[in-house]
Short mmCIF file of C-alpha atoms in Angstrom, two decimals:
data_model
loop_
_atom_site.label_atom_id
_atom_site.label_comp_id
_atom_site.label_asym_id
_atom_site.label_seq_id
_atom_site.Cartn_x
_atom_site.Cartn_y
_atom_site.Cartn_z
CA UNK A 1 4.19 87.51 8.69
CA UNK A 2 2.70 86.74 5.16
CA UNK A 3 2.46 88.64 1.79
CA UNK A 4 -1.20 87.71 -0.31
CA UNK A 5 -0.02 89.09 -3.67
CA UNK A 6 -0.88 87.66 -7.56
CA UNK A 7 1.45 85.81 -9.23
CA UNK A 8 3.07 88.31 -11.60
CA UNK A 9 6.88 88.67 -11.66
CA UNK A 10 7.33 91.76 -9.95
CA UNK A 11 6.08 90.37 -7.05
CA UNK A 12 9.20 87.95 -6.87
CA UNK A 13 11.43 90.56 -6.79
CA UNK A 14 9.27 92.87 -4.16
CA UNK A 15 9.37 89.56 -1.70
CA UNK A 16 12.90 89.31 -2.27
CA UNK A 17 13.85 92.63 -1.22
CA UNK A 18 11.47 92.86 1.28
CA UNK A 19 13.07 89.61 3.07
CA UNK A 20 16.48 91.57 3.02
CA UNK A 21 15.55 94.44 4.21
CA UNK A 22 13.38 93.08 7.39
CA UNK A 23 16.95 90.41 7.71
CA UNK A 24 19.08 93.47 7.82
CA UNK A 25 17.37 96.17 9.65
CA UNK A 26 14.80 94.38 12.07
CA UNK A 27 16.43 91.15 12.13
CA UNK A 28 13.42 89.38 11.40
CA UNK A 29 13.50 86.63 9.34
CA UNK A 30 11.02 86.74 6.37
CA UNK A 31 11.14 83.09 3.88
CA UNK A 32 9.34 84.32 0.64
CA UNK A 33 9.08 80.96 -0.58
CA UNK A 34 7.16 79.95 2.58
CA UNK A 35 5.38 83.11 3.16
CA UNK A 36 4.03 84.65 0.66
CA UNK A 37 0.24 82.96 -0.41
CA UNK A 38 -0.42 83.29 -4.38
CA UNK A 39 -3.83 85.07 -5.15
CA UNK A 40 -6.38 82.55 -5.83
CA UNK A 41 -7.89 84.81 -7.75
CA UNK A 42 -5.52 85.72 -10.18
CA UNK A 43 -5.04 81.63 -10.51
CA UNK A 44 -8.09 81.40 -11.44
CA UNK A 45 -8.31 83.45 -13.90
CA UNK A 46 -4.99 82.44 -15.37
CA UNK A 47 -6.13 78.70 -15.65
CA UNK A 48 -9.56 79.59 -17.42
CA UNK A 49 -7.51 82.05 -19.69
CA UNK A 50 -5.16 79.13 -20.55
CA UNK A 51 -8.20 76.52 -21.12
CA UNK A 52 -9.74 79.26 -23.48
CA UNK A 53 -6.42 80.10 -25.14
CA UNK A 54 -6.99 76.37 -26.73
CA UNK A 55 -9.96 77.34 -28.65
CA UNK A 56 -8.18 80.55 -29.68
CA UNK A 57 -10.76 82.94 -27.79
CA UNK A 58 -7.81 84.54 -25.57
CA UNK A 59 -4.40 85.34 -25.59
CA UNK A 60 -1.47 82.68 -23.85
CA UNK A 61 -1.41 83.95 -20.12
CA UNK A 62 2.37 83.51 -20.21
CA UNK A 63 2.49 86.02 -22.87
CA UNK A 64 -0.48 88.63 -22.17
CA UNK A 65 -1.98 88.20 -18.67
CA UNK A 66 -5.82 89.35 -18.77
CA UNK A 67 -5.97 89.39 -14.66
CA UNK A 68 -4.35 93.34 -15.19
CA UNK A 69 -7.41 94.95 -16.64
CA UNK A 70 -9.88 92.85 -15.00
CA UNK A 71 -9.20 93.83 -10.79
CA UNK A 72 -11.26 96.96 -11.04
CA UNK A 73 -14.02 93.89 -11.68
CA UNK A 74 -15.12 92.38 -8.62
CA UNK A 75 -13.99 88.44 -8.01
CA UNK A 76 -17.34 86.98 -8.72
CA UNK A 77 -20.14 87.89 -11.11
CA UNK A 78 -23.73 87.45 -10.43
CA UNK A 79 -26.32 87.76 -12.77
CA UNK A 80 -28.59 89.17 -10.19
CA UNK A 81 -26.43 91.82 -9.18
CA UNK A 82 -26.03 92.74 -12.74
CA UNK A 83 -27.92 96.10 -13.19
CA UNK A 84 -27.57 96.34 -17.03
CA UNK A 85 -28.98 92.45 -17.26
CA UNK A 86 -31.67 93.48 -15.13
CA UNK A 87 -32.65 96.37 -17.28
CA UNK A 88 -32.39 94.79 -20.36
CA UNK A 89 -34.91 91.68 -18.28
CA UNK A 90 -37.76 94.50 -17.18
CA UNK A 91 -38.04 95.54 -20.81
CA UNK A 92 -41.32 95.11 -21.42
CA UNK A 93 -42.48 92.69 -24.27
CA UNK A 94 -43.66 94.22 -27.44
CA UNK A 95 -47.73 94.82 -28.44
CA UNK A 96 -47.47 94.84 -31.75
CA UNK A 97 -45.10 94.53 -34.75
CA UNK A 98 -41.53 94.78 -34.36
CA UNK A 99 -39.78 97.21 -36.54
CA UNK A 100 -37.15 95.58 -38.40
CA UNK A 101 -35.77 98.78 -40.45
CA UNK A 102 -32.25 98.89 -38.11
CA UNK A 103 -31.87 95.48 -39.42
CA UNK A 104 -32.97 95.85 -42.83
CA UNK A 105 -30.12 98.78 -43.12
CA UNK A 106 -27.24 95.83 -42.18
CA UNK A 107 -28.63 93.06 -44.46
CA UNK A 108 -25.69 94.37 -47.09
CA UNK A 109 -22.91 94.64 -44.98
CA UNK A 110 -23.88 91.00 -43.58
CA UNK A 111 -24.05 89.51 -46.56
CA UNK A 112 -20.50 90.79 -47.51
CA UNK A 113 -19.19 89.26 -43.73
CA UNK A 114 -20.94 85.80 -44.23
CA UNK A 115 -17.20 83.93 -44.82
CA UNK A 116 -15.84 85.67 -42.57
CA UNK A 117 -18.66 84.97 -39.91
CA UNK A 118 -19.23 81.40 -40.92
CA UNK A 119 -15.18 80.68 -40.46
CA UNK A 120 -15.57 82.04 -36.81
CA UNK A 121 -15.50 79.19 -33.64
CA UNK A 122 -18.91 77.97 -31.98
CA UNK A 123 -18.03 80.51 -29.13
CA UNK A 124 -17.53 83.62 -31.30
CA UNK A 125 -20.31 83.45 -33.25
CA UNK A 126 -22.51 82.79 -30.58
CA UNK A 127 -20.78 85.67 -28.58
CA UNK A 128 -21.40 87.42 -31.73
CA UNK A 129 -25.32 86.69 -31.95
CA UNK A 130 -25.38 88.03 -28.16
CA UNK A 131 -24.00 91.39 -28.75
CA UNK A 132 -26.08 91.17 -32.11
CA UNK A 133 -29.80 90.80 -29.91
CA UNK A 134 -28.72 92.74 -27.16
CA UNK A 135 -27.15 95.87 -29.47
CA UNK A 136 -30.79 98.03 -30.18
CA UNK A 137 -34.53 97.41 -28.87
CA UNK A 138 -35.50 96.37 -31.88
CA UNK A 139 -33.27 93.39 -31.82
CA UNK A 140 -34.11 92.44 -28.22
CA UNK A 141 -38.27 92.94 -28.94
CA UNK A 142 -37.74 90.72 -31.99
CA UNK A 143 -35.66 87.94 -29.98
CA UNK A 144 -38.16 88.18 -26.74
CA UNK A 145 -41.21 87.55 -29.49
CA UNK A 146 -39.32 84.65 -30.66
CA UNK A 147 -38.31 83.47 -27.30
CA UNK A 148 -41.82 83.37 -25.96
CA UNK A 149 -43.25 81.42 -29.02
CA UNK A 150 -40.82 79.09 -28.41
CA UNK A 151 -41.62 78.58 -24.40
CA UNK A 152 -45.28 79.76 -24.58
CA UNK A 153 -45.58 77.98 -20.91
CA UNK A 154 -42.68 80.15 -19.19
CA UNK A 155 -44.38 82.94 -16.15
CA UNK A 156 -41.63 85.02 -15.73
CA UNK A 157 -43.00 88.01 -16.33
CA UNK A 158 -40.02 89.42 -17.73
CA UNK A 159 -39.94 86.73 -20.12
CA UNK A 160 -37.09 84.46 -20.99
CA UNK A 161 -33.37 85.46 -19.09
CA UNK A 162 -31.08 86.16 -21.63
CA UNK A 163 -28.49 85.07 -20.00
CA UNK A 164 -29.34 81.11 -20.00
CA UNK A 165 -27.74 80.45 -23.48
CA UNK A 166 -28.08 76.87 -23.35
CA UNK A 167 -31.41 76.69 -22.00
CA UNK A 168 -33.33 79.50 -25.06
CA UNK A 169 -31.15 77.85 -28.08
CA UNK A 170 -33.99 76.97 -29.82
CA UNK A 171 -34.84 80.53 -29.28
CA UNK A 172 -31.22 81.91 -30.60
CA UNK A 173 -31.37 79.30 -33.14
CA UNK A 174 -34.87 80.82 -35.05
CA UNK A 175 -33.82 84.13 -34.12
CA UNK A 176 -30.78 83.39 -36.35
CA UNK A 177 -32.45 81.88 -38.70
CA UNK A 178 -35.12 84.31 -39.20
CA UNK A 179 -32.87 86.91 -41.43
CA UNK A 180 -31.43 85.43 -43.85
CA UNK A 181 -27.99 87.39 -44.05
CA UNK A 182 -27.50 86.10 -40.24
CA UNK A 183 -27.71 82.53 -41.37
CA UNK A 184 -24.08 82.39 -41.66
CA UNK A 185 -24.06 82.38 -37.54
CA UNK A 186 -26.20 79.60 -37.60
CA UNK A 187 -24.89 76.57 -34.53
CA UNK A 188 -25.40 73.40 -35.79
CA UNK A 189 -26.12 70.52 -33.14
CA UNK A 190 -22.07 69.76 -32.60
CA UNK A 191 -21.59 73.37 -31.88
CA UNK A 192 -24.10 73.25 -29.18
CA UNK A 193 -22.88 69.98 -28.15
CA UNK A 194 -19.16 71.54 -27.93
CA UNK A 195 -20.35 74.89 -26.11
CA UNK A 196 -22.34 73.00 -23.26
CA UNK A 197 -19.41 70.88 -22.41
CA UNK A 198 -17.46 73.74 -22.53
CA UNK A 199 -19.95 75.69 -20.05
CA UNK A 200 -19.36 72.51 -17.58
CA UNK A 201 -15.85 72.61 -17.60
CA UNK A 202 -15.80 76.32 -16.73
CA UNK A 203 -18.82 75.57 -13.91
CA UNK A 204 -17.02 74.85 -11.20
CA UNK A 205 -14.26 77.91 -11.43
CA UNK A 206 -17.81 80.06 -10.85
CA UNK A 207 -18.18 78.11 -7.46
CA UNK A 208 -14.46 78.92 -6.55
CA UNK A 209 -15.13 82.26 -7.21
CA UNK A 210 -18.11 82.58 -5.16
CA UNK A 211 -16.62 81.28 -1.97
CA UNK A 212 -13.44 83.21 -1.96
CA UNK A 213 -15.74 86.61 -3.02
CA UNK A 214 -17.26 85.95 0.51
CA UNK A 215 -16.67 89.10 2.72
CA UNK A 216 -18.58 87.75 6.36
CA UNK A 217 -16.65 84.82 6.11
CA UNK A 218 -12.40 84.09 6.56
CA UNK A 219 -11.12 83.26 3.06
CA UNK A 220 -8.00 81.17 3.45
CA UNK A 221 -8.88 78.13 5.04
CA UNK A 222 -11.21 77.64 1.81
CA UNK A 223 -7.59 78.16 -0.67
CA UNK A 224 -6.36 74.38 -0.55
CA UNK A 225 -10.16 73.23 -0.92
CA UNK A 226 -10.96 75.11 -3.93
CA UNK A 227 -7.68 73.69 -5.49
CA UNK A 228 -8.55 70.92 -4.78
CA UNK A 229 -12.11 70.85 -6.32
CA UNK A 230 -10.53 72.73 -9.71
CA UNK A 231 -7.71 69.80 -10.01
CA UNK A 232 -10.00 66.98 -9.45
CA UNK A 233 -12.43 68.74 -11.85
CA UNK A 234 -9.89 68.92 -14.84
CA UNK A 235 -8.32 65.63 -14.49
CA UNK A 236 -11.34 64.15 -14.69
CA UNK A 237 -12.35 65.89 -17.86
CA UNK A 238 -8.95 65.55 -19.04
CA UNK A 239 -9.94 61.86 -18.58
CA UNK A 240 -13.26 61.55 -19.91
CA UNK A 241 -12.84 60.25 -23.43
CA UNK A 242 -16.82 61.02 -24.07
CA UNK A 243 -15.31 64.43 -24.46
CA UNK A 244 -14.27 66.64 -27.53
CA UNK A 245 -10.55 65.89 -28.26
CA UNK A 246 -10.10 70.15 -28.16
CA UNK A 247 -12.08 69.92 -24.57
CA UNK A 248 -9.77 67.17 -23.19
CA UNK A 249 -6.41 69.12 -24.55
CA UNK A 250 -8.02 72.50 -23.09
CA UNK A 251 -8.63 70.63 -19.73
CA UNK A 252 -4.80 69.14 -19.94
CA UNK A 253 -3.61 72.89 -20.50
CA UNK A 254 -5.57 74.19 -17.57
CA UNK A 255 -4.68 71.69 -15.15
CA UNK A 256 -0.71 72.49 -15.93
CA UNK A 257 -1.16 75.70 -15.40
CA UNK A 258 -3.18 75.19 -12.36
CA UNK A 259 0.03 72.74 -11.22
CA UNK A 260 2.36 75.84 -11.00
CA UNK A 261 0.36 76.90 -8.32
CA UNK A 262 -0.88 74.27 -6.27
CA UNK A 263 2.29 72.53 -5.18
CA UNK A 264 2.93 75.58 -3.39
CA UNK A 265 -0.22 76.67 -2.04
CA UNK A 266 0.22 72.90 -0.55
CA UNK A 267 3.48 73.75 1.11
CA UNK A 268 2.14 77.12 2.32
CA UNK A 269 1.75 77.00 6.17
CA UNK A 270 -0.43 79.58 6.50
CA UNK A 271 -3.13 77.82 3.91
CA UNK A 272 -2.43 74.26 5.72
CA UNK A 273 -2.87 75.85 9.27
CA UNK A 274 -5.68 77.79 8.19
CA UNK A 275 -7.59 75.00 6.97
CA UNK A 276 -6.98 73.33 9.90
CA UNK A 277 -8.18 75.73 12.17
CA UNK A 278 -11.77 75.77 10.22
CA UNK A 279 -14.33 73.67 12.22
CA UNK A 280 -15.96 72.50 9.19
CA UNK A 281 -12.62 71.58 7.27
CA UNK A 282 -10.00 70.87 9.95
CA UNK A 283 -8.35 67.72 9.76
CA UNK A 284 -11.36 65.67 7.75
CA UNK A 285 -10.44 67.84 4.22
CA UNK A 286 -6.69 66.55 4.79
CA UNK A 287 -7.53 62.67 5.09
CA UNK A 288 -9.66 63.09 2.23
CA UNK A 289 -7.01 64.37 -0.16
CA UNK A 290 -5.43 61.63 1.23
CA UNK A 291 -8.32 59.12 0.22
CA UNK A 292 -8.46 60.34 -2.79
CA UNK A 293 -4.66 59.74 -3.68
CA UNK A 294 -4.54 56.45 -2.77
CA UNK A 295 -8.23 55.67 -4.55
CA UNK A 296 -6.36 57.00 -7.76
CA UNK A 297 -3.19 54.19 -7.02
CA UNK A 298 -1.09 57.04 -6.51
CA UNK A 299 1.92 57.90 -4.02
CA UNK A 300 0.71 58.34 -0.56
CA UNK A 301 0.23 61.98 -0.26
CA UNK A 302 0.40 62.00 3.47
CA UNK A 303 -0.82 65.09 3.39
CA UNK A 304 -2.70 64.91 7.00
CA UNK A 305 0.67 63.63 8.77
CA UNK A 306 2.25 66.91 7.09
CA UNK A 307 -0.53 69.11 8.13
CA UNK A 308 -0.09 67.70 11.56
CA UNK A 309 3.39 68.07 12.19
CA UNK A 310 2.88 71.61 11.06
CA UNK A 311 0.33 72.34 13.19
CA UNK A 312 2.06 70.81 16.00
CA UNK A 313 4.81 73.01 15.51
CA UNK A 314 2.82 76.07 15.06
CA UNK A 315 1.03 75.18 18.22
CA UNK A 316 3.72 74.93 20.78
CA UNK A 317 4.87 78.25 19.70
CA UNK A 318 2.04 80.05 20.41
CA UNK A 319 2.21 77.99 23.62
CA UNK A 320 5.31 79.43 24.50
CA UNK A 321 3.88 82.57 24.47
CA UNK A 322 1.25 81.98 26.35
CA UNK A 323 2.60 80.22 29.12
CA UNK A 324 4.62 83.21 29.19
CA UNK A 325 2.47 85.67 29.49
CA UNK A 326 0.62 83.56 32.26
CA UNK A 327 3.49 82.73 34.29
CA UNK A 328 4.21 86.12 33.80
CA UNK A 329 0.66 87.70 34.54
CA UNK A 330 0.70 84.95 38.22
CA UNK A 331 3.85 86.95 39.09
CA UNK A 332 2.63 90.03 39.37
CA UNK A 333 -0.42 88.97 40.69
CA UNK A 334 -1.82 89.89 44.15
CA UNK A 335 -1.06 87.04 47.51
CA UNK A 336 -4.04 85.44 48.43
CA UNK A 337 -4.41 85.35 52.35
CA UNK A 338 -3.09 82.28 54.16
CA UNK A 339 -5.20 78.98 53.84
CA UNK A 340 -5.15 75.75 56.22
CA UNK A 341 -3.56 72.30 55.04
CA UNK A 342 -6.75 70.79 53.61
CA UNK A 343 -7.27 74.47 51.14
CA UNK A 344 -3.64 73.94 50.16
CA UNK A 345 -4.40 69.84 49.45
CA UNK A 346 -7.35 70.87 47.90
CA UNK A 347 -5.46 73.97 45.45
CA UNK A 348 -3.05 71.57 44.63
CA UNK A 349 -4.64 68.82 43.63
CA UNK A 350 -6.89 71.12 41.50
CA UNK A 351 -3.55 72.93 40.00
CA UNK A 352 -2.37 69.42 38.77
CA UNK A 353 -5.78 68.58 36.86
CA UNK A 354 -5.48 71.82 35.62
CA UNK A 355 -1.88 71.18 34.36
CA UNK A 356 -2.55 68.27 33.11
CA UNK A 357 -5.40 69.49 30.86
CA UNK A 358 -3.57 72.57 29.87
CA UNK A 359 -0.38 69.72 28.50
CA UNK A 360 -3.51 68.24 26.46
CA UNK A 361 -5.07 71.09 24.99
CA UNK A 362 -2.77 70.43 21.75
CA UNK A 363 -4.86 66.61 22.18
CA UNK A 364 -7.89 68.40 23.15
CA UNK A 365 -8.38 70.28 19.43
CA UNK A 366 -7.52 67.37 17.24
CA UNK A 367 -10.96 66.14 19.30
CA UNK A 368 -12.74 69.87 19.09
CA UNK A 369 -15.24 68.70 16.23
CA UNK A 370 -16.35 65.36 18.11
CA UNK A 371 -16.98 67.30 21.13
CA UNK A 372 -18.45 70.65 19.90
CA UNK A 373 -19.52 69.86 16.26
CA UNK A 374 -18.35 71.36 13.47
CA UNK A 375 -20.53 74.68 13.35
CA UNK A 376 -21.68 76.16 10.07
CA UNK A 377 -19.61 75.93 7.02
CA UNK A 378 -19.59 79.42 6.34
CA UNK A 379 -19.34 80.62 9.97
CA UNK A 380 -15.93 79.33 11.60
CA UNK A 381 -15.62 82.70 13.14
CA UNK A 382 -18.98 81.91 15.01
CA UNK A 383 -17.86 78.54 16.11
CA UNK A 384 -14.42 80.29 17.76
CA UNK A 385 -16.50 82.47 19.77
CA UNK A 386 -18.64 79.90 21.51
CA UNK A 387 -15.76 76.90 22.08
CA UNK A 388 -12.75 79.66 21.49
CA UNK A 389 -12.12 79.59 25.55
CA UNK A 390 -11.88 75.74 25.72
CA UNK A 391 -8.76 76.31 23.43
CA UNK A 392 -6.94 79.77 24.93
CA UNK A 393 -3.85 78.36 22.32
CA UNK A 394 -5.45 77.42 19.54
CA UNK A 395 -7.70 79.93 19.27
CA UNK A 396 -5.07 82.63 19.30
CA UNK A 397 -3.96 80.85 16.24
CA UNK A 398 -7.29 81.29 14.46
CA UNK A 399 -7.45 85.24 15.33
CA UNK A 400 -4.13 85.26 13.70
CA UNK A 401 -4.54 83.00 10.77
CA UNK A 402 -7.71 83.62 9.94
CA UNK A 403 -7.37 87.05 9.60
CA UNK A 404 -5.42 86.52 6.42
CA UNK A 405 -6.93 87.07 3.03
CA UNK A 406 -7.05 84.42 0.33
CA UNK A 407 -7.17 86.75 -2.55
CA UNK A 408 -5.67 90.48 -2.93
CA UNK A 409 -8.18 90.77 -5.35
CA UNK A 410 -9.92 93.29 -2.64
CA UNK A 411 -7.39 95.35 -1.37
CA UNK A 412 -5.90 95.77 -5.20
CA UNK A 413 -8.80 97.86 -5.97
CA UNK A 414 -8.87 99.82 -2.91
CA UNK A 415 -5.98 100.83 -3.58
CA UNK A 416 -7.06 101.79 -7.29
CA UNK A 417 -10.15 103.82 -5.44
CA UNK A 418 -7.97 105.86 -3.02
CA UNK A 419 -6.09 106.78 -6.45
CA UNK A 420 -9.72 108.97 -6.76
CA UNK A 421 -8.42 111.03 -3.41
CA UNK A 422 -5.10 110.69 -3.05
CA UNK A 423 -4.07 112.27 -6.86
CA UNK A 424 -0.33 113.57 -7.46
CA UNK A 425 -1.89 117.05 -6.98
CA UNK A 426 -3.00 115.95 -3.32
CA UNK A 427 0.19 113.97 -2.69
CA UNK A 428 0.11 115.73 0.89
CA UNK A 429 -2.57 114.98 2.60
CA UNK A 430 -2.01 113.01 5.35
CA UNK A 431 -2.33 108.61 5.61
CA UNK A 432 -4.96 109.52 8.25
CA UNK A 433 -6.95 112.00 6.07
CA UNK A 434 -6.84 109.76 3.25
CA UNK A 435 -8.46 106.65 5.57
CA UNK A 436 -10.97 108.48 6.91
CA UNK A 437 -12.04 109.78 3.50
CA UNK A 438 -11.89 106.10 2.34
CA UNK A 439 -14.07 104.62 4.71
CA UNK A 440 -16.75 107.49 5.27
CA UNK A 441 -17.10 106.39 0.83
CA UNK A 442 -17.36 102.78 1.92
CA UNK A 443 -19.51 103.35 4.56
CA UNK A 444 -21.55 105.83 2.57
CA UNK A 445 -22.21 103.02 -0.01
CA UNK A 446 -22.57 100.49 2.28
CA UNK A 447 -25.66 102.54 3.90
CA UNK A 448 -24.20 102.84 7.32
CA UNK A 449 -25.40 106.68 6.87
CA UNK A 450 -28.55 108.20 6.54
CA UNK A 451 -28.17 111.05 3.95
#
């Protein structure tokens, strides 16, 4: 049994009762410690809050958490998928003069923030140009104008994606530069400098988003990778002494953080066995943490002999079980009429192969990828269908392991949603009632019905 739940506090305390309670009344023993798998999501988003809270653009996770108001947001954004981005894209580019009264009415009130504008961080006042171009149509026809003198060459129709700061700065730049009571936003060459390292440090937390956003594919055997790729990511630009001396200290901060969390994601046996039981992970990830360790001249990890002695113990428990149920399932099976000496050589010889194999099969999967491949990346669940009956153990272990959520990003805001038909005025409907209503919405959205 295992809890995915976010890091916050309460969640200690929920754990810990829960553990006594299933002690005392079901006797079932329930190790908090060892069960319960941290929300990569919520790390996430705790990590980049910390590397951001060292250029002062958000408040100390420790003190003011910013994962609470964001899980009504799904886990990964995607500029494609953004419907207000693509509206603002489709606007079409202007004929003929711009009107430039809207702006004309602020040039006072500019003027009067100018200190206060030109004291702000690279980040803000960029942040603050963006909200500036984007705030009225006149803004946006002026900027596209600007944009499209300034990459005459480009054929997207739509003209230049406003989204790709660091690509259109010469376009942000004149935009900027071309009202004089915004010239107090101007970025100077560090600031851009500063900003695009800044955008590369925060890259690869949009991959690890991505891939545990993925709903056709399990989540948790991808948990210890994606640590994995965010730790190696911020020691190395905690490292890099090309960088800014803020970047490197912002990278340092991040990486502690992240270090609250990974230890125990690493001790986790449901993220271990998980990854284990992924075709395109298994074993190989493990002996490449442990490369990487020992390419770094630090302390042997031995993080595959770990992973192996918990899979091995994992395994033979399931084995139990099965060899139970089959010895179980032979007993109550129907005689078979009598057979002559050489049928009862013959079954018996065949009965020892067969034992024999079934005494490897633990063997037999450490060797699955050499002798089936390793199957799509993103499709493990494809892979146990086809080989899943060469491995009757083993692949009872995935159905059960890799059934198990990475993130409770996901069923946080379903939860939210039934709040929209289970109110305190319709406290009694019944837990059936409210899960058909849930998923005929889902499945309404999702297009499953023609209406």
């Amino acid at each position: 049994m295992t809890l995915t739940l976010d890091g916050a506090s309460v969640n200690d305390t929920l754990c810990a009762g829960l553990a006594r309670i299933l002690a005392e009344k079901f006797d079932i023993q329930f190790g908090p410690a060892n069960s319960r798998i941290f929300c990569l999501a919520h790390v996430v988003n705790l990590v980049v809050q910390k590397i951001l809270n060292v250029f002062n653009e958000a408040d100390d996770p420790d003190l003011e958490d910013y994962h609470n108001h964001s899980k009504s947001f799904p886990v990964h954004y995607n500029a494609e998928d953004d419907p207000s981005l693509t509206e603002l894209e489709a606007e079409p580019a202007p004929d003929g003069p711009v009107d430039t009264a809207e702006e004309d009415a602020d040039v006072d009130m500019m003027n009067e923030m100018a200190d206060e504008l030109r004291a702000l961080s690279a980040l803000r006042r960029l942040r603050f140009v963006c909200i500036k171009i984007c705030s009225s149509p006149q803004r946006r026809a002026r900027f596209r104008v600007i944009a499209q003198t300034k990459y005459p060459t480009t054929k997207n129709s739509k003209g230049v994606r406003l989204a790709l700061l660091m690509v259109i700065r010469d376009a942000i730049d004149a935009w900027v530069f071309d009202r004089r009571e915004l010239r107090s936003l101007m970025l100077n060459n560090a600031d851009w400098d500063l900003l695009e390292a800044l955008g590369n440090l925060l890259k690869p937390f949009t991959s690890v988003t991505l891939q545990m956003s993925k709903r056709s594919t399990p989540t948790l055997p991808w948990v210890l990778p994606m640590y994995d790729i965010m730790s190696s990511h911020l020691e190395d630009a905690r490292d890099n002494s090309s960088y800014p001396e803020v970047l490197r200290t912002a990278a340092d901060a991040g990486l502690t953080k992240l270090n609250e969390y990974y230890p125990k994601a690493q001790e986790n046996q449901f993220n271990v066995i998980a990854t284990l039981l992924h075709p395109s992970l298994a074993a190989g990830f493990f002996a490449s943490v442990d490369a990487q360790h020992k390419a770094k001249g630090r302390p042997a990890s031995n993080m595959l002999e770990k992973a192996t002695i918990l899979f091995t113990h994992a395994f033979e428990s399931y084995k139990r079980e099965y060899d139970n149920e089959k010895a179980h399932s032979a007993q109550t099976a129907v005689l078979p009429p009598a057979i002559n000496p050489t049928s009862i050589t013959m079954a018996a010889s065949s009965n020892a192969r067969s034992s024999q194999r079934s005494k490897n099969k633990l063997e037999d999967f450490w060797h699955a990828v050499e002798d089936y491949g390793a199957g799509e990346e993103q499709s493990p669940l494809t892979w146990w269908k086809d080989h899943g009956s060469n491995f009757p153990v083993a692949s009872r272990m995935a159905r059960d392991f890799l059934a198990i959520p990475g993130t409770s990003v996901s069923v946080e805001r379903l939860f939210s949603q039934a709040r929209n038909v289970c109110r305190d005025t319709r406290s009694s409907l019944k837990a059936a009632t409210i899960k058909e209503a849930m998923l005929t919405k889902l499945w309404i959205k999702a297009g499953y019905f023609d209406l």
